[in-house]
Short mmCIF file of C-alpha atoms in Angstrom, two decimals:
data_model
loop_
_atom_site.label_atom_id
_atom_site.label_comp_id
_atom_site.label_asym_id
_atom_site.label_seq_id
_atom_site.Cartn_x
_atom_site.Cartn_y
_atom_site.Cartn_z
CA UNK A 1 20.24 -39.35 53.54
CA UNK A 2 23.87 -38.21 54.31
CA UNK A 3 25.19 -41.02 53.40
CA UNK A 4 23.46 -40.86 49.84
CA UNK A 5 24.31 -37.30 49.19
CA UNK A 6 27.76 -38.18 50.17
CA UNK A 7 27.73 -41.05 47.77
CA UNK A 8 26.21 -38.87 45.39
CA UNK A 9 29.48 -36.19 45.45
CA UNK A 10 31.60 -38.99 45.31
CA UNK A 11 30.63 -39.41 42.07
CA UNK A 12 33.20 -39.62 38.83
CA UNK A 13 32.11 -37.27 35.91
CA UNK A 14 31.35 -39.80 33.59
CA UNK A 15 29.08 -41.73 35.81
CA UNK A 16 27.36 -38.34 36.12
CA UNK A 17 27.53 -38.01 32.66
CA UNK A 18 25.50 -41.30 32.61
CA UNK A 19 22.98 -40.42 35.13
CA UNK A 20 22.04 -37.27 32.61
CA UNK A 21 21.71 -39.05 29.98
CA UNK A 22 19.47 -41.11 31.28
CA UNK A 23 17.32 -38.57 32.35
CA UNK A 24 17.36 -37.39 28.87
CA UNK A 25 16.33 -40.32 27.69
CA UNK A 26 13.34 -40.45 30.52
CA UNK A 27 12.60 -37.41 29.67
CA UNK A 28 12.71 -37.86 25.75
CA UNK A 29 10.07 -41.25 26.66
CA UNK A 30 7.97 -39.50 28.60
CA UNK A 31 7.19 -37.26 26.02
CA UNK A 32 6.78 -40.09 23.56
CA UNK A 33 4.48 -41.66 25.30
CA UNK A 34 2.58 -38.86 26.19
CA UNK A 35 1.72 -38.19 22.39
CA UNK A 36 0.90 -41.67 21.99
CA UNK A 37 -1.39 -41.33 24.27
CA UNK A 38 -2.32 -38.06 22.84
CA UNK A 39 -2.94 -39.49 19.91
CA UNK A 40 -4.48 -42.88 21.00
CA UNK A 41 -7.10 -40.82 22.42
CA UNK A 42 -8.01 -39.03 19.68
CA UNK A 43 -8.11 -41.49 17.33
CA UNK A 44 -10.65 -43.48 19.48
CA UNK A 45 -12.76 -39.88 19.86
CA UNK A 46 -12.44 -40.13 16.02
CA UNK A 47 -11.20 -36.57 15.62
CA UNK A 48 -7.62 -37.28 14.87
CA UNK A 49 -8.45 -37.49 11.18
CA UNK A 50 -10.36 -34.24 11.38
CA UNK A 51 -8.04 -32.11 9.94
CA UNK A 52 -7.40 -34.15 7.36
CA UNK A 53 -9.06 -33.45 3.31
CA UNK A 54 -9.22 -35.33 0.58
CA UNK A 55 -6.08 -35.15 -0.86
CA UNK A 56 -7.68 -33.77 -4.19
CA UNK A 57 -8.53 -30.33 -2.06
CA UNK A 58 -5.45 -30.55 -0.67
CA UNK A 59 -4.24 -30.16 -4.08
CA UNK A 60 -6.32 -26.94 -4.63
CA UNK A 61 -4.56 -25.29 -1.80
CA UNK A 62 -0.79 -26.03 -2.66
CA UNK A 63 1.47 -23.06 -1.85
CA UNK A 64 2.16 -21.94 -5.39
CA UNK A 65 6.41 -21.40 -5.50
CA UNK A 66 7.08 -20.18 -8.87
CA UNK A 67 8.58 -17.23 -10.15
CA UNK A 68 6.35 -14.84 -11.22
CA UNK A 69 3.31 -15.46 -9.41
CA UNK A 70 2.40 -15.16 -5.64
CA UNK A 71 1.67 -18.30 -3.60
CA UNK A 72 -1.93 -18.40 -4.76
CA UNK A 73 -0.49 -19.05 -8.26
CA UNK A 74 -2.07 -15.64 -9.54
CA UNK A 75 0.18 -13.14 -11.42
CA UNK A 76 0.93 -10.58 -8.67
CA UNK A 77 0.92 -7.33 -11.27
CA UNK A 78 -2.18 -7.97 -12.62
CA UNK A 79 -3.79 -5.23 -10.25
CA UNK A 80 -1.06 -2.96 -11.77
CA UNK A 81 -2.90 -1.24 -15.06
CA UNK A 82 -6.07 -1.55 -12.70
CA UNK A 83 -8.29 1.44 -13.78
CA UNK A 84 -10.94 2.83 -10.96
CA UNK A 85 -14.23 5.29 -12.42
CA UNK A 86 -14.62 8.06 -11.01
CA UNK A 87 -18.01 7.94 -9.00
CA UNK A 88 -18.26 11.64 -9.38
CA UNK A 89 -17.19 12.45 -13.08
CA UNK A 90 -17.69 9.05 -14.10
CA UNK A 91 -14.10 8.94 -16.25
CA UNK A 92 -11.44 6.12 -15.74
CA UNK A 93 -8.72 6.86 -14.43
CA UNK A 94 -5.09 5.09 -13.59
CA UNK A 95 -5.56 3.32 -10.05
CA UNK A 96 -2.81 5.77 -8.87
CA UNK A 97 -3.95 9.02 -9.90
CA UNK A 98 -7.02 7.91 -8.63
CA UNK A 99 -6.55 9.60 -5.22
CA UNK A 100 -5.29 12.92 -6.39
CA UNK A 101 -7.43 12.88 -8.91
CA UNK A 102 -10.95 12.23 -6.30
CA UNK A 103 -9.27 15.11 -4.08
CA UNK A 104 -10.16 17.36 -7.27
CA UNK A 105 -13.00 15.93 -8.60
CA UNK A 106 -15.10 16.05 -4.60
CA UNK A 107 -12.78 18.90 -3.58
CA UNK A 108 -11.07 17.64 -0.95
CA UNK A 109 -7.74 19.56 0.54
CA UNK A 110 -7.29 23.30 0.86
CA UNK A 111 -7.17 24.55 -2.71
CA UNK A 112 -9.15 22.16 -4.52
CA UNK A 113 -12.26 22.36 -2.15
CA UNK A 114 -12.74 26.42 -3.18
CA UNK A 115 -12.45 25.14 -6.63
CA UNK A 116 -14.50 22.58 -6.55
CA UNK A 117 -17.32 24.36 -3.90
CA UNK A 118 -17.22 27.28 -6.85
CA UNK A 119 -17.92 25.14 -9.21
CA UNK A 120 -20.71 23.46 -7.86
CA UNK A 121 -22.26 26.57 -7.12
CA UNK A 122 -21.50 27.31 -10.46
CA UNK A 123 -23.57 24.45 -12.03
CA UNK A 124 -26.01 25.00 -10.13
CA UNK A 125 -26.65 28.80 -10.57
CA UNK A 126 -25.44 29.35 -13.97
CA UNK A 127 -26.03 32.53 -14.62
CA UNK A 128 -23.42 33.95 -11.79
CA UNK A 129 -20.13 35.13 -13.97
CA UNK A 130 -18.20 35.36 -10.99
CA UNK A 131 -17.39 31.70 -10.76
CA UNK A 132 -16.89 31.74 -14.90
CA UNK A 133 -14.57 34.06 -14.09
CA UNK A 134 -12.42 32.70 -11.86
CA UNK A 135 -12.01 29.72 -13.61
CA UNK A 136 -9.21 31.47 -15.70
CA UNK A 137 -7.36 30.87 -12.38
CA UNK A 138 -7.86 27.24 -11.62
CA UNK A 139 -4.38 26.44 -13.82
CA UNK A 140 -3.40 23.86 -11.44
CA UNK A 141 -6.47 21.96 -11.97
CA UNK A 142 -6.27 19.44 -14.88
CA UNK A 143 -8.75 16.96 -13.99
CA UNK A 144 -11.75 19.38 -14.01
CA UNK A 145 -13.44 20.62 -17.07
CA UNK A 146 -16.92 22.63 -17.70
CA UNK A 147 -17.47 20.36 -20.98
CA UNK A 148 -18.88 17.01 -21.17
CA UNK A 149 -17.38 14.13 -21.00
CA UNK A 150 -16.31 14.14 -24.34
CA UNK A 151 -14.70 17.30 -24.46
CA UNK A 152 -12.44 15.64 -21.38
CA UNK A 153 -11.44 12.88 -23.16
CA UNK A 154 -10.28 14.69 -26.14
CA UNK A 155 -7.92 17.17 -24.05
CA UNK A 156 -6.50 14.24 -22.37
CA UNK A 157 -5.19 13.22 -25.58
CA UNK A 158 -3.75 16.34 -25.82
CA UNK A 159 -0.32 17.63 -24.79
CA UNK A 160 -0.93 19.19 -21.93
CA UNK A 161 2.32 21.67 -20.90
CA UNK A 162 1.06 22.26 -17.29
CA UNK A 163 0.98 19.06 -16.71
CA UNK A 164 3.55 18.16 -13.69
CA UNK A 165 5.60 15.68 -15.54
CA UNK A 166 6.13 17.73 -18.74
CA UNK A 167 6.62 21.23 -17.43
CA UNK A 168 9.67 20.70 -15.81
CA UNK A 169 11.42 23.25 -17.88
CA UNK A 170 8.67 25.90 -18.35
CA UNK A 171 8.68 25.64 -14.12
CA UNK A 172 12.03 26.00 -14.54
CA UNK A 173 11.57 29.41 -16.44
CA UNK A 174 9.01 30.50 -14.24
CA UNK A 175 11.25 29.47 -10.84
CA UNK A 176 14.47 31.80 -12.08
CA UNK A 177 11.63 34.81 -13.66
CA UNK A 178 9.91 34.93 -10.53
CA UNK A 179 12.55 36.01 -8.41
CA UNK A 180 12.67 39.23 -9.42
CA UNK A 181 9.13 39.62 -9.94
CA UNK A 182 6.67 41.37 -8.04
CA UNK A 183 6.30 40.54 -4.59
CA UNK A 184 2.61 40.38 -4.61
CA UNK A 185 2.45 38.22 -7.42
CA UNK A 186 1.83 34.55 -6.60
CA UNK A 187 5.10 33.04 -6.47
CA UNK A 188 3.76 29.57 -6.86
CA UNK A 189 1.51 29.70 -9.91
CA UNK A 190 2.49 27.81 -13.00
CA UNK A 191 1.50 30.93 -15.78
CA UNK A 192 4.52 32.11 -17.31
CA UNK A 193 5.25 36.15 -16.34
CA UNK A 194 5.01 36.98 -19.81
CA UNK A 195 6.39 40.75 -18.94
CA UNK A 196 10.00 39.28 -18.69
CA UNK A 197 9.87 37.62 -22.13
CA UNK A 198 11.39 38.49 -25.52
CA UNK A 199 9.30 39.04 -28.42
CA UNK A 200 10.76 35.62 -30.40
CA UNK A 201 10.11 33.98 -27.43
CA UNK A 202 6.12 35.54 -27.50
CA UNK A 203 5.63 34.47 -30.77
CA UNK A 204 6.99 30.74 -30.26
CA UNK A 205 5.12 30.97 -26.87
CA UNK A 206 1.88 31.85 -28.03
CA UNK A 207 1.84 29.60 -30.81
CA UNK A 208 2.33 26.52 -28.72
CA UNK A 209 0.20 27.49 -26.03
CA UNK A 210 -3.14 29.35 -24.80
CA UNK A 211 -0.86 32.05 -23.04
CA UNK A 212 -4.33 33.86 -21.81
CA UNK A 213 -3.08 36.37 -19.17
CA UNK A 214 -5.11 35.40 -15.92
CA UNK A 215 -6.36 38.45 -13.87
CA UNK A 216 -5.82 36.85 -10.69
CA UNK A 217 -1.43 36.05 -11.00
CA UNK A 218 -0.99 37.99 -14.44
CA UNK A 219 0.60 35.37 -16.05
CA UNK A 220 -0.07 33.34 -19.05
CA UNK A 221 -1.79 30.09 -19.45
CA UNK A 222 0.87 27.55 -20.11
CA UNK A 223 -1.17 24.70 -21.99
CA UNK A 224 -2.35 23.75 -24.84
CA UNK A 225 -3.98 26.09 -27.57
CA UNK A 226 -7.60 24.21 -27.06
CA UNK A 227 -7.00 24.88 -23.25
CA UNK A 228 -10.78 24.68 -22.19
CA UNK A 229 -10.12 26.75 -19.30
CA UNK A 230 -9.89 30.03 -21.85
CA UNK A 231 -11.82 31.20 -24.62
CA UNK A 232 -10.50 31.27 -27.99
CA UNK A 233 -11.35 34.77 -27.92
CA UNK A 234 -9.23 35.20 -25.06
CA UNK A 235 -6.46 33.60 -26.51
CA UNK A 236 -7.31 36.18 -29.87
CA UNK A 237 -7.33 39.11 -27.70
CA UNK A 238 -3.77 38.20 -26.30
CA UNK A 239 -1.91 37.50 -29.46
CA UNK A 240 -3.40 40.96 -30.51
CA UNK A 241 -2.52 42.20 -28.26
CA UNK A 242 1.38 41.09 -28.08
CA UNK A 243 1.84 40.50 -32.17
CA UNK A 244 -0.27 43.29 -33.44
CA UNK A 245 -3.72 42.75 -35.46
CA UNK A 246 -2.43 40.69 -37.93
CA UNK A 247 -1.44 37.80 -35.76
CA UNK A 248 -3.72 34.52 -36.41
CA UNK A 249 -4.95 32.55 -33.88
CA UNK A 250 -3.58 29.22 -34.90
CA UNK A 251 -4.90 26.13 -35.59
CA UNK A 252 -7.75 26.66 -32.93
CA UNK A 253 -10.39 28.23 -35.13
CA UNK A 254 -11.89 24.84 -36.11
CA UNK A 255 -12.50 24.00 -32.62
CA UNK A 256 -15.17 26.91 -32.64
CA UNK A 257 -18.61 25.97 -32.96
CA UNK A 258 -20.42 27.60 -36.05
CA UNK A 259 -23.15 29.01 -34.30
CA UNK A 260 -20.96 30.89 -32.23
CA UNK A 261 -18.61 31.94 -34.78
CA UNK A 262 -20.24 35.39 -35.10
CA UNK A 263 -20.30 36.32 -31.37
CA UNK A 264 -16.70 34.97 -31.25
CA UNK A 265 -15.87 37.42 -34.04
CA UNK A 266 -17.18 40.72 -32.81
CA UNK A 267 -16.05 40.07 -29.46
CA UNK A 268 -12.57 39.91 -30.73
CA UNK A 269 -13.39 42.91 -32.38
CA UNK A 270 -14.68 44.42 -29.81
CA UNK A 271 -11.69 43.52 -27.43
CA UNK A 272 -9.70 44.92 -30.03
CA UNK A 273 -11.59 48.36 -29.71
CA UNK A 274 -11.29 47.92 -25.85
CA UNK A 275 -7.57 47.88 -26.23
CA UNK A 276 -7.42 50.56 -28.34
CA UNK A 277 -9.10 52.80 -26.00
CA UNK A 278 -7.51 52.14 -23.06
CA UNK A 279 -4.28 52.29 -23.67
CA UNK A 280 -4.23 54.13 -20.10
CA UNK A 281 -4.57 51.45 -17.95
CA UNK A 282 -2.79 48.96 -17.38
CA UNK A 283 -3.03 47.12 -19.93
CA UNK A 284 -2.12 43.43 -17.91
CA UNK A 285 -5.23 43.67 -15.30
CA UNK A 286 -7.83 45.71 -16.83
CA UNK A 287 -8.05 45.17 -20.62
CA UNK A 288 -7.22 41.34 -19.63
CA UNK A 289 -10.24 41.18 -16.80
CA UNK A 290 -12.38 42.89 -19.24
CA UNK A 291 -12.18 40.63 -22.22
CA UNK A 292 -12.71 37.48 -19.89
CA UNK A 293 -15.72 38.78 -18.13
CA UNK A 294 -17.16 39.34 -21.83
CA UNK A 295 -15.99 36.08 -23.11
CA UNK A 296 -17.49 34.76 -19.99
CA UNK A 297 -20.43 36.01 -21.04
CA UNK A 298 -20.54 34.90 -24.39
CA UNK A 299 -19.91 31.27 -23.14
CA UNK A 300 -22.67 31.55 -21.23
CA UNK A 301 -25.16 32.37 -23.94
CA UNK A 302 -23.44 29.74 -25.82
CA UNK A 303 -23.86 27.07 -23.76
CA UNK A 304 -27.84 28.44 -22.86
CA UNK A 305 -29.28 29.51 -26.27
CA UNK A 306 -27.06 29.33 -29.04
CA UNK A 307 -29.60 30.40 -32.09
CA UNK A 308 -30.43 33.27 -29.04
CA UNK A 309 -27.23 34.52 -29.26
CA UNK A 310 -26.68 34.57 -33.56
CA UNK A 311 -29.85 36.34 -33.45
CA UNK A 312 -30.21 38.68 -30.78
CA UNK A 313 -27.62 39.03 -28.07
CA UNK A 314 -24.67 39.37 -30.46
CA UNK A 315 -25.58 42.18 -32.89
CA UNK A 316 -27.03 43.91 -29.94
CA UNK A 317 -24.14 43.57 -27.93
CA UNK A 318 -21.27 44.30 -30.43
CA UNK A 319 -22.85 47.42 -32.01
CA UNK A 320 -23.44 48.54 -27.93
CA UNK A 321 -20.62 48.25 -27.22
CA UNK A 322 -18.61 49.91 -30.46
CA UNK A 323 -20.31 53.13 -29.83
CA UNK A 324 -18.54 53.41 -25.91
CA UNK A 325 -14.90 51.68 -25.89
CA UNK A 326 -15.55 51.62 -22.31
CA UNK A 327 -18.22 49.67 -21.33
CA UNK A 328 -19.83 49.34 -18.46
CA UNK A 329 -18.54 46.51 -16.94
CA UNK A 330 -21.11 43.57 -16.90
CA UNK A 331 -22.88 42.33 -13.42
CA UNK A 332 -19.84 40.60 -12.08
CA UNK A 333 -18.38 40.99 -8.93
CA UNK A 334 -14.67 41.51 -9.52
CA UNK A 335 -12.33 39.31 -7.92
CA UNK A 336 -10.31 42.30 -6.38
CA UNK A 337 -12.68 42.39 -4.16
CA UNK A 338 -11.92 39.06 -2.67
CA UNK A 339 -8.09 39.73 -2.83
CA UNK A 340 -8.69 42.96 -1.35
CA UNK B 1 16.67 -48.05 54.19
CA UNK B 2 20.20 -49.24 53.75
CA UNK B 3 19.74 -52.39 55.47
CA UNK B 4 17.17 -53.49 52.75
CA UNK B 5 20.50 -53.22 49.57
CA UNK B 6 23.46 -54.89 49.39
CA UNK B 7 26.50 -53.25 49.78
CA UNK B 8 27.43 -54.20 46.03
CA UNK B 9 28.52 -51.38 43.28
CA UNK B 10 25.27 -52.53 41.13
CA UNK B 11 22.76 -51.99 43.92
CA UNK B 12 24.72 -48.78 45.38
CA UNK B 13 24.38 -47.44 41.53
CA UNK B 14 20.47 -48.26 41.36
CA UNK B 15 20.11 -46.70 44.61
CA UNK B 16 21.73 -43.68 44.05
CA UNK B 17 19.83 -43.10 40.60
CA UNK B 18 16.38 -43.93 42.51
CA UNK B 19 17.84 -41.20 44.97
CA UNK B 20 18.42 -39.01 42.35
CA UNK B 21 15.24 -39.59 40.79
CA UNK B 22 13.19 -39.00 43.25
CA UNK B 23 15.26 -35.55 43.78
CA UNK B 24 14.14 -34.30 40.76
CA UNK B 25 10.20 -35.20 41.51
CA UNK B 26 10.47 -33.54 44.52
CA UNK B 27 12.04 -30.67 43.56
CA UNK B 28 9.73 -29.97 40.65
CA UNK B 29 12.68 -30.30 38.50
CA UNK B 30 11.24 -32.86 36.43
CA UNK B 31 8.39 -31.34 35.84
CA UNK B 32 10.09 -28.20 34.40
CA UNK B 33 12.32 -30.26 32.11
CA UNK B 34 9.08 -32.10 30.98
CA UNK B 35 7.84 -29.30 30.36
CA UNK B 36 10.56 -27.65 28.55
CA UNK B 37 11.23 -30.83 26.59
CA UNK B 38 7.51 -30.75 25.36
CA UNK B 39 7.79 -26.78 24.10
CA UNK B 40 11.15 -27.18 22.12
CA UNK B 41 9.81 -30.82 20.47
CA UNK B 42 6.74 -28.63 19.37
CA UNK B 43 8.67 -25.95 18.19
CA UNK B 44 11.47 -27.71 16.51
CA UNK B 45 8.59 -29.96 14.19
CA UNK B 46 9.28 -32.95 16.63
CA UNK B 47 5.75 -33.79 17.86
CA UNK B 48 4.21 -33.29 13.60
CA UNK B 49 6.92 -35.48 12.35
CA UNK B 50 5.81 -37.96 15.19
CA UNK B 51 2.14 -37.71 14.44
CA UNK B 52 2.42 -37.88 10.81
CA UNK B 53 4.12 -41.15 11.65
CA UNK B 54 1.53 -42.10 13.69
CA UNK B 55 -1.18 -41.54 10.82
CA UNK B 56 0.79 -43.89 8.83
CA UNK B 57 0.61 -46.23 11.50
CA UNK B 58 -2.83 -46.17 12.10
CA UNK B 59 -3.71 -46.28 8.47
CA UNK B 60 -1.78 -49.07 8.40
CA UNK B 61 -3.31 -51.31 11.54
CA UNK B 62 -6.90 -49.77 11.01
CA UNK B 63 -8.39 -47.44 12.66
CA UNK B 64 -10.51 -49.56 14.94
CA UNK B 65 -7.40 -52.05 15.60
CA UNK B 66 -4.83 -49.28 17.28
CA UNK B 67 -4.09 -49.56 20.67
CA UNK B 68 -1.64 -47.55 22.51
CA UNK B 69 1.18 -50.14 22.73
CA UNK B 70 0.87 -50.08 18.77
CA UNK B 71 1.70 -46.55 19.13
CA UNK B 72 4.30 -46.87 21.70
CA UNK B 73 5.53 -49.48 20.29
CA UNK B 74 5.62 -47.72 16.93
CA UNK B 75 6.90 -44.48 18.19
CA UNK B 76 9.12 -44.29 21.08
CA UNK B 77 11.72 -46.00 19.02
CA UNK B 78 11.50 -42.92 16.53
CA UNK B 79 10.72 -40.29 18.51
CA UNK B 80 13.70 -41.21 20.82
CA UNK B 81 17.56 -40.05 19.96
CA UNK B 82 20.51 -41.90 19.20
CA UNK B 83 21.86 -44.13 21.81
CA UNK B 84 22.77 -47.20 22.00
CA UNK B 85 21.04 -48.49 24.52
CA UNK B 86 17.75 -47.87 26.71
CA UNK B 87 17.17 -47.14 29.99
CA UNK B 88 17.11 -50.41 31.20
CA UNK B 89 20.64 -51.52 29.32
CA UNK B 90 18.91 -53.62 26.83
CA UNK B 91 20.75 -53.25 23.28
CA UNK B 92 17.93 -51.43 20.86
CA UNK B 93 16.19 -53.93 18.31
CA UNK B 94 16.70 -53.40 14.25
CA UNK B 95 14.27 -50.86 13.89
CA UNK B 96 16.43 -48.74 16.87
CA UNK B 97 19.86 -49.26 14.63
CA UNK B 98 17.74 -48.12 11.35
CA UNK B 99 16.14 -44.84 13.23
CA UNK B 100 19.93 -44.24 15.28
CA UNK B 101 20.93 -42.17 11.82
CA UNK B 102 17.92 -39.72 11.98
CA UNK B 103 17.45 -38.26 15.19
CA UNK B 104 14.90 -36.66 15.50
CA UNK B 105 14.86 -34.59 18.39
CA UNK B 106 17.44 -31.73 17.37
CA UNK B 107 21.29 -31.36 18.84
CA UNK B 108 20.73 -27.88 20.44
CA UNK B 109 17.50 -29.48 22.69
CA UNK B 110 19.08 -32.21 23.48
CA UNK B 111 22.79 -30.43 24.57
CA UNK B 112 20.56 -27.79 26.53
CA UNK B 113 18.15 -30.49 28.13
CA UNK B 114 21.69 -32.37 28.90
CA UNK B 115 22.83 -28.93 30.82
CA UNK B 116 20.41 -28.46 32.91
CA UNK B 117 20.24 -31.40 34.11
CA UNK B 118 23.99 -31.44 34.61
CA UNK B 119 23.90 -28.47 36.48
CA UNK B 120 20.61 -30.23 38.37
CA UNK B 121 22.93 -32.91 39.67
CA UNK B 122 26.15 -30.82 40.15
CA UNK B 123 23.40 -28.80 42.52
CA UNK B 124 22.81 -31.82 44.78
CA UNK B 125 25.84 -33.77 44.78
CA UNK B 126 27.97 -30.26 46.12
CA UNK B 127 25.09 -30.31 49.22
#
């Protein structure tokens, strides 16, 4: 054994050199034969062919590598103008507004769940104005609407000007004209403070837009003229209200059911009357509150019993109501108390 | 033991690699380069290349006709590397000279095989 190891250091490099490679080569042999006999085996167990298909499937499954198309060989954007229905309100909608659009529509999140938890209380007790009411508020909601289905679809056609992408500007307005405005007005609402604006800029504003005053921030509605969120004799009352008597309501008159015309008429009146004798007040919270709870009302008794309302409720309720300029204010629980 | 070899250089040689050999059995040595060896011929595509090779060559003989020294026959020569001759010194046959230009096993196994077991034998000849 000494004598071998001695041998062994005695060694030159390049016989080492040898001796490694030879090893290798052992090693490299070894291995060989160990898959032959790998495979020897298996093909007398008759399973090395196992994982073998007809070449024809084979073909099926080809990694697709083409530009354009995943390795399936299917166009990778097709998923891209995928629209999903909404299981609640039943509309289509984009596959990415999809999820902001569900957290509305069920009334998921912090804001939206109120809303929406109003609203079904609302359908299902219709005859509580408290929830019509507060609707006047729900500006930042765009997805939800009182109407059918078809009233939806024809305001989404619309322009909407609250809409996130296209009100950058009017946000814009309504960042720098909030600064200075009241601190316990709601810094984050998307009305426009209409106390800070020109008259030029009332007129062009109210002619582009509903620009109802909401009780609740006491700003005005930013979208469009058939906003369904407000009345169109809300919107009346306001432009009287900022241009004088003689200001139109544009365009929207032909929106207005006929049935209803005539209620729609003497309420505006009637508003009219209401802001003539309270000049008192404050003209932004009370005369505004008041003409929405009646409007409310005369949605309500629109939507119930139209014919009801041309016949009875209207007459009844504008020559009532001509004789006192102040009313007593309908059944509805006013929203101060909530803030308050 | 050294009564039964000559004293000639071939014999010492063939002694000293049997020495060496069995070294590296006892040691467990071999077993780890074996082992080794087998992992980086899997990972480097070695062993499919091999079997794909082998399908061909049992298409080829039928499927009931294979026997391993087909295989071995078939496949050592290709699965081995580049040298020019085989562990017993005999020159490689045609087939050798075709595969010599296509190695298969990769350079980096076969440098890192070659250093260990350089460093193997550097181990036991500095006892």
């Amino acid at each position: 054994m000494k004598m071998e190891e001695m041998s062994l250091s005695g060694l030159d490099n390049s016989k080492l050199e040898a001796i490694a490679h030879e090893i290798y080569t052992d090693l490299v042999e070894d291995a060989c034969l160990g898959l032959c006999f790998e495979v020897h085996r298996a093909v007398k167990c008759g399973y090395f062919f196992l994982d073998d298909t007809d070449p024809d499937s084979m073909k099926d499954f080809e990694i697709v590598d083409q530009p354009g198309v995943d390795i399936f060989g299917q166009v990778y954007n097709q998923w891209k103008n995928k629209e999903c229905v909404c299981p609640n309100c039943s509309r289509s909608i984009a596959a990415s507004r999809f999820a902001p659009h569900l957290e509305k529509c069920l009334g998921m999140g912090r804001n939206s769940s109120r809303i929406a938890n109003r609203r079904i209380a609302s359908s299902n007790n219709m005859n509580k104005s408290e929830s019509d009411q507060e609707d006047n508020d729900d500006i930042n909601d765009n997805d939800w609407f009182y109407g059918s289905e078809k009233k939806a679809k024809k305001r989404k056609s619309d322009k909407n000007p609250n809409s996130p992408r296209r009100s950058k500007s009017l946000k814009h307005k309504n960042g720098e004209l909030s600064s200075n405005s009241d601190p316990f007005k709601y810094s984050n609402s998307s009305g426009i403070n209409y106390e800070t604006l020109g008259p030029e800029e009332l007129r062009t504003l109210l002619t582009t837009q509903c620009g109802v005053i909401s009780e609740h921030t006491k700003k005005m509605c930013t979208r469009s003229l058939r906003c369904p969120q407000h009345t169109d004799e809300q919107r009346r009352a306001v432009r009287v209200y900022f241009l004088g008597p003689s200001a139109p309501l544009p365009e929207a008159e032909g929106s207005v059911e006929n049935d209803s015309f005539d209620v729609a008429e003497s309420q505006a009146l009637m508003s009219r009357l209401q802001w003539d004798g309270s000049s008192d007040l404050s003209p932004s919270d009370s005369a505004s509150s008041k003409t929405s709870t009646n409007n409310s009302e005369s949605r309500k008794t629109k939507k119930k019993k139209p014919h009801l309302s041309l016949v009875g409720a209207a007459p009844g309720l504008s020559s009532n109501k001509k004789k006192k300029p102040k009313p007593p204010a309908p059944p509805t629980p006013s929203i101060y108390d909530d803030i308050n | 033991m050294m009564s039964t070899y000559n004293i000639s250089k071939m014999n010492k040689d063939a002694q000293m690699r049997a020495t060496i050999n069995q070294k590296l059995i006892e040691t467990g040595e071999r077993e780890r380069l074996k082992e080794l060896l087998r992992a980086k011929l899997i990972e480097c595509g070695w062993k499919d290349q091999l079997k794909a090779h082998c399908k061909d060559v049992i298409k080829e003989k039928g499927l009931e006709h294979v026997t391993v020294d087909d295989l071995v026959a078939e496949i050592t020569p290709k699965g081995r590397g580049s040298w020019g001759t085989d562990r017993l010194g005999r020159k490689r046959n045609e087939v050798d000279v075709k595969t010599k230009t296509s190695t298969l096993v990769p350079d980096s196994v076969k440098k890192e095989l070659l250093q260990r077991i350089r460093t193997f034998l550097a181990q036991h000849a500095s006892l």
